[in-house]
Amino acid sequence: MEKTYLYSFAFLLSVSSLISCKSNRNATSEKTGLAYNRAENGGFQVNTKFRRGPGPGLVEIEGGVFVMSGSAINIPGQELKDYNHKRETTVSSFYMDETEVSNTNWLEYLNWIRRVDPTNYEYYYNELPDTLVWRRPLSYNEPYVDNYLRHPAYQDYPVVGVSWEQAQRYCSWRTDIVNESLLREQGYMTTYRDLYGGQNSKKANATTTAKPTGPFTTDLYQNGQYDDKGKRAMKDLSPAATAATANGKAQKGGATRNVRLEDGILKQPYRLPTEAEWEYAALGLIGNTEYENISSNKVYPWDGLGISSAQSKTRGLILANFKRTKGDYMGVGGTLNDKGSITVPVRAYVPNDFGLYNMAGNVNEWVSDVYRSNTFDDAEALNPYRGNYFQDKKIADQVTGRLEKDKYNRPVMTPAIAGRKQTWAEKQAAVAGAAQPQENAATTAASPTSTYNADQRGYRDEENKLYGEITLVNNKSRVYKGGSWDDQALWLNPATRRFLQQDESTADLGFRCAMTMLGASEIHPNGKRQFKPKQQKPFNAKKQ
């Protein structure tokens, strides 16, 4: 698996090379005429050569409008709750994992925990998948209990026995490890070679190399709580920094700073996709669309109404990993069809028109939404989602803005106290613990003592009145979709949906990650009709 590891970092570097932090020093503000990126003008820095790109493992999904649950078909015995309500919906462009997260991907996570925090047995234990999900009273599955996660025979198979909560924590870890790798490989922080030493490292035997005091986290780094600057660290052109340089207090080459969000270098957080994003990506209608005309709808992530290939070389082969009947998991010996009694490798079969593998079958996949049967009657038409629980990072020091961190070196999150930006007076009163000024209704509504509710998982939800009476659905019920090796074909339809508690797991449930795409929704504008905006003319003060 060393080859795969090296390839992932090569991909990371190739993507990162699309981003340039060397801003055009001649760029000027069209509103003030002041040049950007000059210390003498106040040191305001602007990256004028930003080019976006996906993080490792992700592919681009150009968003658009589609009918949520438009692929639903009437099947005897299929209840309405198993589908969403049909509704025209728009999904913004985003990135999504090409494949499900595999056993090797998860073992890399476990290895990192053991390496950076070897005595924290609780941390390691909490992230172990539940391999006992394979056990069934009347089935001999003990070999899977012992081998499925760790044996190389299953290294490229999707990880299972992972709860929604574990998947969320994996996404957070992946965000930090990708951003740290990007910063170190590009020289904005100390490189791995110089940090930990190596045969070709100039600092291999140096005792002055500063090792990190805790695991890297993107939030703490951006807040200035992770002081590690490499040979290509960003120049700090702020007046305070340049003044220090003039007094001879700065390091050789000028003052430097951490990478900021404004530099466009750090990747957005990895996360679980929303239900709307997942269904949109699974359908892959982009392959059936020309000039906004959808030539044919889909029932599955592939074209046609059938579940087997119509191509001459693969005719009759099943297009996904599922069970055809209650007892047929893989076909007849000698001519196995879907070729998997349980799961199969994450790159099995043919990808859909977005380039995504196994969006039907193999394993069901967690999405981020809280389950309600009527969510899409009420949800927004743009990026619909139920599951918002608005939180703020807890401030440990009000003077310096230092964030409080937990034992895993992550920011401590607290429920948001207001639905709008507070006034300065309200913030100071909150710090002092005093009562909030109540000049008007808006101020009162934003105070910590008001009825503002940060938890919107039950917004416009009538079902919550029936918790524990006629329904087991609650705020910890999470949606999963896609069908699995243990499901029949009706669950392969992208519109189908089921739910499970977020702290539970099964042998047929895995996940893949997504990432928000910032900027323009159109991904490949070349060759398409465009309005050409008029270019900004440079300001010339000498002509005034």
Coordinates of C-alpha atoms in Angstrom, one line a residue:
M1 CA 0.0 0.0 0.0
E2 CA 3.1 2.3 0.0
K3 CA 2.4 3.0 -3.7
T4 CA -1.1 4.3 -2.9
Y5 CA 0.2 6.5 -0.1
L6 CA 2.8 8.1 -2.4
Y7 CA 0.3 8.6 -5.1
S8 CA -2.1 10.4 -2.8
F9 CA 0.5 13.0 -1.9
A10 CA 1.6 13.4 -5.5
F11 CA -2.0 14.2 -6.3
L12 CA -2.1 16.6 -3.4
L13 CA 0.9 18.4 -4.7
S14 CA -0.4 18.6 -8.3
V15 CA -3.7 20.0 -7.1
S16 CA -1.9 22.5 -4.8
S17 CA 0.3 23.6 -7.7
L18 CA -2.8 25.1 -9.3
I19 CA -2.8 27.7 -6.4
S20 CA -0.4 30.6 -6.5
C21 CA 0.1 32.8 -3.5
K22 CA 2.4 35.1 -5.4
S23 CA 0.0 37.9 -5.9
N24 CA 0.4 40.5 -8.7
R25 CA 2.2 43.3 -7.0
N26 CA 0.8 45.7 -9.6
A27 CA -2.8 44.9 -8.7
T28 CA -4.6 48.0 -7.4
S29 CA -7.9 48.7 -5.7
E30 CA -10.5 50.0 -8.2
K31 CA -12.1 51.8 -5.3
T32 CA -9.1 53.5 -3.7
G33 CA -6.3 53.3 -6.3
L34 CA -4.0 51.9 -3.7
A35 CA -1.7 49.0 -4.8
Y36 CA -2.2 45.7 -3.0
N37 CA 0.6 43.6 -1.5
R38 CA 2.8 46.6 -0.6
A39 CA 4.0 47.3 2.9
E40 CA 4.0 51.1 2.3
N41 CA 0.3 51.0 1.6
G42 CA -0.7 49.3 4.8
G43 CA 0.2 45.7 3.8
F44 CA -3.2 44.6 2.6
Q45 CA -2.6 41.3 0.8
V46 CA -4.7 39.9 -2.0
N47 CA -4.2 36.7 -3.9
T48 CA -5.1 37.6 -7.5
K49 CA -4.0 34.3 -9.0
F50 CA -6.1 31.9 -7.0
R51 CA -7.2 28.7 -8.8
R52 CA -9.4 26.3 -7.0
G53 CA -9.1 22.5 -7.0
P54 CA -10.4 19.5 -5.1
G55 CA -8.7 17.8 -2.2
P56 CA -7.2 14.3 -2.5
G57 CA -9.6 11.6 -3.5
L58 CA -12.4 14.0 -4.6
V59 CA -14.0 14.6 -8.0
E60 CA -15.9 17.7 -9.1
I61 CA -19.7 17.6 -9.1
E62 CA -21.2 20.4 -11.1
G63 CA -24.5 21.3 -9.4
G64 CA -27.9 22.2 -10.9
V65 CA -31.6 21.6 -10.6
F66 CA -33.2 18.2 -10.4
V67 CA -36.3 16.6 -9.0
M68 CA -35.6 15.2 -5.6
S69 CA -36.9 11.6 -5.5
G70 CA -37.6 11.9 -9.3
S71 CA -36.2 8.4 -9.8
A72 CA -38.7 6.9 -7.4
I73 CA -40.7 4.0 -8.9
N74 CA -43.8 2.3 -7.7
I75 CA -43.1 -1.1 -6.2
P76 CA -45.6 -3.2 -4.3
G77 CA -44.8 -3.1 -0.7
Q78 CA -42.6 0.0 -1.0
E79 CA -44.0 2.6 1.5
L80 CA -44.0 6.4 0.9
K81 CA -41.6 6.9 3.8
D82 CA -39.0 5.0 1.9
Y83 CA -38.8 7.8 -0.7
N84 CA -38.5 11.6 -0.4
H85 CA -41.4 13.8 -1.5
K86 CA -40.9 14.7 -5.2
R87 CA -39.8 18.3 -5.4
E88 CA -37.7 20.5 -7.7
T89 CA -34.4 21.2 -5.9
T90 CA -31.1 22.9 -6.7
V91 CA -27.8 21.7 -5.4
S92 CA -24.7 23.9 -5.5
S93 CA -21.5 22.5 -7.1
F94 CA -19.4 20.5 -4.7
Y95 CA -16.7 17.8 -4.5
M96 CA -17.3 14.2 -3.6
D97 CA -15.1 11.1 -2.9
E98 CA -14.6 9.0 -6.0
T99 CA -15.0 5.9 -3.9
E100 CA -16.2 4.8 -0.5
V101 CA -13.7 5.0 2.4
S102 CA -11.8 1.7 2.4
N103 CA -10.4 -0.4 5.2
T104 CA -6.9 0.8 4.3
N105 CA -8.1 4.4 4.6
W106 CA -9.4 3.7 8.1
L107 CA -6.3 1.8 9.2
E108 CA -4.3 4.9 8.2
Y109 CA -6.5 6.9 10.6
L110 CA -5.9 4.4 13.4
N111 CA -2.2 4.3 12.7
W112 CA -2.1 8.1 13.0
I113 CA -3.8 8.0 16.4
R114 CA -1.4 5.4 17.7
R115 CA 1.6 7.4 16.4
V116 CA 0.7 10.9 17.7
D117 CA -1.0 9.8 20.9
P118 CA 0.3 6.3 21.8
T119 CA -0.9 6.3 25.4
N120 CA -4.4 7.5 24.7
Y121 CA -6.1 4.1 24.6
E122 CA -9.5 5.6 24.8
Y123 CA -9.0 7.6 21.6
Y124 CA -7.8 4.6 19.7
Y125 CA -10.6 2.3 21.1
N126 CA -13.3 4.8 20.3
E127 CA -12.3 4.9 16.6
L128 CA -12.1 1.2 16.2
P129 CA -15.0 -0.1 13.9
D130 CA -17.4 -2.5 15.5
T131 CA -16.3 -5.8 13.8
L132 CA -19.0 -7.7 15.7
V133 CA -21.5 -6.3 13.3
W134 CA -20.7 -9.4 11.2
R135 CA -22.1 -11.8 13.8
R136 CA -25.5 -13.3 13.2
P137 CA -27.0 -16.0 15.3
L138 CA -27.6 -18.4 12.4
S139 CA -24.7 -17.5 10.1
Y140 CA -21.0 -18.4 10.3
N141 CA -19.3 -15.0 9.9
E142 CA -16.5 -15.3 12.4
P143 CA -13.8 -15.1 9.7
Y144 CA -15.1 -11.6 8.8
V145 CA -15.1 -10.6 12.5
D146 CA -11.4 -11.4 12.8
N147 CA -10.1 -10.5 9.3
Y148 CA -12.3 -8.0 7.4
L149 CA -10.8 -4.8 8.7
R150 CA -7.1 -5.7 8.8
H151 CA -6.3 -8.5 6.4
P152 CA -4.7 -7.4 3.1
A153 CA -7.3 -9.5 1.2
Y154 CA -9.9 -6.8 2.2
Q155 CA -7.7 -3.7 2.1
D156 CA -9.5 -2.1 -0.8
Y157 CA -13.0 -3.1 0.5
P158 CA -15.3 -0.4 2.1
V159 CA -14.9 0.0 5.8
V160 CA -18.1 -1.1 7.7
G161 CA -19.1 -1.1 11.4
V162 CA -18.5 2.6 11.5
S163 CA -21.1 4.8 13.1
W164 CA -22.2 8.3 11.8
E165 CA -20.3 9.9 14.7
Q166 CA -17.1 8.0 13.8
A167 CA -17.5 9.0 10.2
Q168 CA -17.8 12.7 11.3
R169 CA -14.6 12.5 13.3
Y170 CA -12.8 10.9 10.4
C171 CA -13.9 13.8 8.2
S172 CA -12.4 16.3 10.8
W173 CA -9.2 14.3 11.0
R174 CA -8.9 14.1 7.2
T175 CA -9.4 17.8 6.9
D176 CA -6.5 18.5 9.3
I177 CA -4.1 15.9 7.9
V178 CA -4.6 17.1 4.3
N179 CA -4.1 20.8 5.2
E180 CA -1.1 20.0 7.3
S181 CA 0.4 17.9 4.5
L182 CA -0.2 20.7 2.0
L183 CA 1.4 23.3 4.2
R184 CA 4.4 21.2 5.0
E185 CA 5.0 19.9 1.5
Q186 CA 4.7 23.4 0.0
G187 CA 7.1 24.8 2.6
Y188 CA 4.7 27.1 4.4
M189 CA 5.4 25.1 7.5
T190 CA 8.5 23.0 8.4
T191 CA 8.6 20.0 6.0
Y192 CA 8.1 16.5 7.3
R193 CA 11.7 15.7 6.4
D194 CA 13.1 18.5 8.4
L195 CA 10.6 18.1 11.2
Y196 CA 11.2 14.4 11.9
G197 CA 14.7 14.0 10.3
G198 CA 15.9 11.8 7.5
Q199 CA 19.0 10.7 5.6
N200 CA 18.7 13.6 3.2
S201 CA 17.6 16.2 5.7
K202 CA 19.9 19.1 6.5
K203 CA 18.3 19.1 10.0
A204 CA 18.3 15.4 10.5
N205 CA 20.7 15.6 13.4
A206 CA 19.8 19.1 14.6
T207 CA 18.5 19.4 18.1
T208 CA 16.9 22.7 17.4
T209 CA 14.1 21.4 15.2
A210 CA 10.9 22.2 16.9
K211 CA 8.5 19.3 17.1
P212 CA 4.7 20.2 17.4
T213 CA 3.3 20.2 20.9
G214 CA 0.1 18.6 19.8
P215 CA -1.8 17.3 16.7
F216 CA -2.2 19.9 13.9
T217 CA -5.8 21.3 13.6
T218 CA -6.7 23.8 10.9
D219 CA -8.8 26.0 13.2
L220 CA -6.1 26.5 15.7
Y221 CA -3.5 27.1 13.0
Q222 CA -5.6 29.8 11.4
N223 CA -6.1 31.4 14.8
G224 CA -2.3 31.7 15.2
Q225 CA -2.1 29.0 17.9
Y226 CA 0.3 26.7 16.0
D227 CA 3.6 28.5 15.5
D228 CA 5.5 26.7 12.8
K229 CA 6.8 28.6 9.7
G230 CA 8.8 27.0 6.9
K231 CA 11.2 28.3 4.4
R232 CA 8.3 29.5 2.1
A233 CA 6.2 31.0 4.9
M234 CA 3.9 33.9 3.9
K235 CA 5.4 37.4 4.1
D236 CA 3.8 39.5 6.7
L237 CA 3.4 43.1 5.3
S238 CA 1.4 44.5 8.2
P239 CA 2.6 47.8 9.7
A240 CA 3.5 46.1 13.0
A241 CA 5.6 43.4 11.3
T242 CA 7.4 45.8 9.1
A243 CA 8.1 48.1 12.0
A244 CA 9.6 45.2 13.9
T245 CA 11.8 44.4 10.8
A246 CA 13.0 48.0 10.7
N247 CA 14.0 47.8 14.4
G248 CA 16.0 44.7 13.7
K249 CA 13.7 42.4 15.6
A250 CA 12.4 40.3 12.8
Q251 CA 13.9 37.1 11.3
K252 CA 16.2 37.2 8.3
G253 CA 14.2 37.8 5.1
G254 CA 11.4 39.7 6.7
A255 CA 8.5 38.9 9.0
T256 CA 6.4 35.9 8.2
R257 CA 2.9 34.7 9.2
N258 CA 0.6 31.7 9.1
V259 CA -1.4 31.1 6.0
R260 CA -4.8 32.7 6.2
L261 CA -8.2 31.8 4.7
E262 CA -7.8 34.9 2.4
D263 CA -4.7 33.3 0.8
G264 CA -6.8 30.5 -0.8
I265 CA -4.4 27.8 0.0
L266 CA -6.1 25.7 2.7
K267 CA -8.8 23.2 1.7
Q268 CA -12.4 23.4 2.9
P269 CA -13.4 20.8 5.5
Y270 CA -14.1 17.3 4.5
R271 CA -17.7 16.3 5.6
L272 CA -20.5 13.9 5.0
P273 CA -22.6 14.9 1.9
T274 CA -26.1 16.1 2.5
E275 CA -28.9 13.8 1.4
A276 CA -29.7 16.1 -1.6
E277 CA -26.1 16.2 -2.7
W278 CA -25.8 12.4 -2.4
E279 CA -28.9 11.7 -4.5
Y280 CA -27.9 14.3 -7.1
A281 CA -24.4 12.8 -7.4
A282 CA -25.7 9.2 -7.5
L283 CA -28.1 10.0 -10.4
G284 CA -25.5 11.6 -12.6
L285 CA -28.0 13.2 -14.9
I286 CA -25.2 15.3 -16.4
G287 CA -24.6 12.4 -18.8
N288 CA -28.2 12.6 -20.0
T289 CA -28.3 16.4 -20.4
E290 CA -27.7 18.7 -23.3
Y291 CA -28.5 22.4 -23.2
E292 CA -30.7 21.9 -20.2
N293 CA -32.7 19.1 -21.9
I294 CA -32.6 15.8 -20.0
S295 CA -33.0 13.2 -22.7
S296 CA -34.0 10.4 -20.3
N297 CA -34.5 10.0 -16.6
K298 CA -32.7 7.3 -14.5
V299 CA -33.9 4.7 -12.1
Y300 CA -30.4 3.7 -11.1
P301 CA -27.0 5.5 -11.4
W302 CA -26.7 4.0 -14.8
D303 CA -28.9 4.3 -17.9
G304 CA -31.8 2.0 -18.6
L305 CA -34.3 0.2 -16.4
G306 CA -32.3 -3.0 -16.0
I307 CA -29.7 -4.1 -13.5
S308 CA -27.4 -5.8 -15.9
S309 CA -25.0 -4.6 -18.6
A310 CA -26.2 -4.3 -22.2
Q311 CA -22.7 -3.9 -23.6
S312 CA -21.5 -6.7 -25.9
K313 CA -18.4 -7.6 -23.9
T314 CA -20.1 -7.5 -20.5
R315 CA -23.7 -8.4 -21.5
G316 CA -25.6 -9.9 -18.6
L317 CA -23.1 -8.9 -15.9
I318 CA -24.8 -7.3 -12.9
L319 CA -23.9 -3.5 -12.6
A320 CA -23.8 -3.4 -8.8
N321 CA -23.2 -5.5 -5.7
F322 CA -26.5 -6.6 -4.3
K323 CA -28.6 -9.7 -3.8
R324 CA -30.8 -10.6 -6.7
T325 CA -33.2 -12.7 -4.6
K326 CA -33.4 -13.5 -0.9
G327 CA -30.8 -16.2 -1.2
D328 CA -28.7 -15.2 -4.3
Y329 CA -25.8 -13.0 -3.2
M330 CA -23.4 -13.5 -6.1
G331 CA -24.6 -15.8 -8.8
V332 CA -23.8 -19.4 -9.8
G333 CA -20.3 -20.9 -9.2
G334 CA -18.3 -20.9 -12.4
T335 CA -20.1 -17.9 -13.7
L336 CA -20.3 -15.6 -10.7
N337 CA -22.3 -12.5 -11.6
D338 CA -21.7 -9.6 -9.2
K339 CA -18.7 -11.6 -7.9
G340 CA -19.2 -10.7 -4.2
S341 CA -20.9 -12.7 -1.4
I342 CA -20.4 -9.7 0.9
T343 CA -18.6 -6.4 -0.2
V344 CA -16.3 -5.9 -3.2
P345 CA -13.5 -3.5 -3.8
V346 CA -14.4 0.2 -3.8
R347 CA -13.5 0.5 -7.5
A348 CA -15.5 -2.4 -8.7
Y349 CA -17.9 -2.1 -11.6
V350 CA -18.3 1.0 -13.8
P351 CA -18.5 4.5 -12.4
N352 CA -21.5 6.7 -13.1
D353 CA -21.4 9.8 -15.3
F354 CA -19.7 11.9 -12.6
G355 CA -17.0 9.3 -12.2
L356 CA -18.3 8.0 -8.9
Y357 CA -18.0 4.3 -8.1
N358 CA -20.6 2.2 -6.3
M359 CA -23.3 4.8 -5.8
A360 CA -25.6 1.8 -5.8
G361 CA -24.9 -1.4 -3.9
N362 CA -21.8 -2.6 -2.1
V363 CA -22.5 -0.7 1.1
N364 CA -25.2 1.8 2.1
E365 CA -23.7 5.2 2.8
W366 CA -24.2 7.7 5.7
V367 CA -25.3 11.2 4.8
S368 CA -25.3 14.1 7.2
D369 CA -29.1 14.7 7.4
V370 CA -31.3 14.0 10.4
Y371 CA -34.1 11.8 9.3
R372 CA -37.7 13.0 9.0
S373 CA -40.3 11.6 6.6
N374 CA -41.6 15.0 5.6
T375 CA -38.3 17.0 5.5
F376 CA -38.5 17.8 1.8
D377 CA -42.0 19.2 2.1
D378 CA -40.7 22.1 4.2
A379 CA -37.0 22.3 3.4
E380 CA -35.4 25.1 1.3
A381 CA -35.4 24.5 -2.5
L382 CA -31.6 25.5 -2.6
N383 CA -29.3 23.0 -0.8
P384 CA -32.1 21.4 1.4
Y385 CA -30.9 20.0 4.6
R386 CA -32.1 19.1 8.1
G387 CA -29.5 18.8 10.8
N388 CA -28.3 22.3 11.6
Y389 CA -27.0 22.8 15.1
F390 CA -25.3 26.2 15.0
Q391 CA -22.2 26.4 17.2
D392 CA -19.4 28.9 18.0
K393 CA -15.8 28.3 19.0
K394 CA -15.3 28.9 22.7
I395 CA -12.9 31.8 23.4
A396 CA -10.4 31.0 26.2
D397 CA -8.8 34.5 26.3
Q398 CA -11.0 37.5 25.3
V399 CA -7.9 39.8 24.9
T400 CA -5.8 37.7 22.5
G401 CA -8.7 35.7 21.0
R402 CA -7.1 32.4 21.8
L403 CA -9.5 29.5 21.4
E404 CA -10.1 26.9 24.1
K405 CA -9.1 23.4 23.0
D406 CA -10.1 19.9 24.2
K407 CA -7.8 17.0 24.9
Y408 CA -7.7 16.1 21.2
N409 CA -6.3 19.6 20.4
R410 CA -9.6 20.6 18.7
P411 CA -11.5 23.8 19.4
V412 CA -14.2 23.5 22.1
M413 CA -17.6 24.2 20.5
T414 CA -20.5 25.8 22.3
P415 CA -24.1 26.4 21.1
A416 CA -24.6 29.7 19.2
I417 CA -26.2 32.4 21.4
A418 CA -27.6 34.6 18.7
G419 CA -29.1 34.4 15.2
R420 CA -27.4 37.6 14.0
K421 CA -24.2 39.6 14.6
Q422 CA -24.3 40.9 18.2
T423 CA -23.6 44.6 18.9
W424 CA -20.3 45.4 20.6
A425 CA -22.2 46.3 23.8
E426 CA -23.9 42.8 23.8
K427 CA -20.6 41.1 23.4
Q428 CA -19.0 42.9 26.2
A429 CA -21.9 42.3 28.5
A430 CA -21.7 38.6 27.6
V431 CA -18.0 38.5 28.5
A432 CA -18.7 40.2 31.8
G433 CA -21.7 37.9 32.5
A434 CA -24.0 40.8 32.9
A435 CA -27.6 41.1 31.7
Q436 CA -27.9 42.0 28.0
P437 CA -29.1 45.6 27.1
Q438 CA -32.7 45.4 26.0
E439 CA -33.2 48.4 23.8
N440 CA -35.5 46.7 21.4
A441 CA -37.0 43.4 20.5
A442 CA -34.1 42.5 18.1
T443 CA -31.5 43.0 20.8
T444 CA -33.5 41.0 23.3
A445 CA -33.9 38.1 20.8
A446 CA -30.1 38.0 20.3
S447 CA -29.2 37.9 24.0
P448 CA -27.9 34.7 25.6
T449 CA -30.9 34.8 27.9
S450 CA -33.4 34.9 25.0
T451 CA -35.3 32.0 23.4
Y452 CA -32.9 31.7 20.5
N453 CA -32.5 28.0 19.7
A454 CA -29.2 26.9 18.1
D455 CA -30.5 23.4 17.5
Q456 CA -32.6 23.5 14.4
R457 CA -32.8 19.7 13.8
G458 CA -36.5 19.7 14.7
Y459 CA -37.4 22.9 12.9
R460 CA -41.0 22.8 11.5
D461 CA -41.2 19.2 12.6
E462 CA -44.5 17.8 13.8
E463 CA -43.1 14.3 14.3
N464 CA -41.1 15.3 17.4
K465 CA -44.4 15.3 19.4
L466 CA -44.6 11.6 18.9
Y467 CA -41.1 10.5 20.1
G468 CA -41.3 7.4 22.2
E469 CA -45.0 6.9 21.4
I470 CA -45.5 5.7 17.8
T471 CA -42.1 6.5 16.3
L472 CA -38.5 5.9 17.2
V473 CA -37.3 8.8 15.1
N474 CA -35.4 11.5 17.0
N475 CA -32.7 14.1 16.5
K476 CA -30.0 11.4 16.4
S477 CA -31.7 9.4 13.6
R478 CA -29.5 9.8 10.5
V479 CA -30.3 9.0 6.9
Y480 CA -28.4 6.5 4.9
K481 CA -28.8 5.7 1.2
G482 CA -27.6 3.6 -1.7
G483 CA -28.4 -0.1 -1.1
S484 CA -25.9 -2.7 -0.2
W485 CA -24.6 -6.3 -0.8
D486 CA -27.4 -7.4 1.7
D487 CA -30.2 -5.5 -0.1
Q488 CA -32.4 -6.3 -3.1
A489 CA -32.5 -4.1 -6.2
L490 CA -35.3 -1.7 -5.0
W491 CA -32.9 -0.1 -2.5
L492 CA -30.4 0.7 -5.3
N493 CA -32.7 3.6 -6.5
P494 CA -31.1 6.9 -5.3
A495 CA -34.5 8.2 -4.1
T496 CA -34.8 5.5 -1.4
R497 CA -33.9 6.4 2.2
R498 CA -33.6 4.7 5.5
F499 CA -32.3 5.7 8.9
L500 CA -30.3 4.5 11.9
Q501 CA -29.2 6.1 15.1
Q502 CA -26.0 8.0 14.7
D503 CA -24.1 5.9 17.3
E504 CA -25.0 2.6 15.7
S505 CA -23.4 0.7 12.9
T506 CA -24.0 -2.3 10.7
A507 CA -22.1 -4.7 8.3
D508 CA -23.6 -3.2 5.2
L509 CA -23.2 0.5 6.0
G510 CA -20.1 2.7 5.1
F511 CA -19.6 6.2 3.9
R512 CA -17.7 8.6 1.6
C513 CA -16.8 12.3 2.1
A514 CA -17.7 15.5 0.4
M515 CA -16.3 19.0 0.3
T516 CA -17.9 22.4 -0.4
M517 CA -16.9 24.1 -3.7
L518 CA -16.3 27.8 -3.3
G519 CA -16.8 30.3 -6.1
A520 CA -18.5 30.0 -9.5
S521 CA -20.9 27.1 -9.9
E522 CA -19.7 26.4 -13.5
I523 CA -16.7 24.0 -13.4
H524 CA -15.6 23.8 -17.1
P525 CA -16.6 27.1 -18.8
N526 CA -14.2 26.7 -21.7
G527 CA -16.0 26.2 -25.0
K528 CA -19.3 27.3 -23.6
R529 CA -21.1 30.6 -24.3
Q530 CA -20.2 33.3 -21.9
F531 CA -20.8 37.0 -21.2
K532 CA -17.3 38.6 -21.2
P533 CA -17.0 41.1 -18.4
K534 CA -15.1 44.3 -19.1
Q535 CA -11.6 44.2 -17.6
Q536 CA -10.7 46.6 -14.8
K537 CA -8.4 49.4 -16.0
P538 CA -5.4 50.1 -13.8
F539 CA -5.5 53.3 -11.9
N540 CA -2.9 55.8 -12.7
A541 CA -2.4 58.5 -10.1
K542 CA -0.1 60.5 -12.3
K543 CA -2.9 61.4 -14.7
Q544 CA -5.0 63.0 -12.0

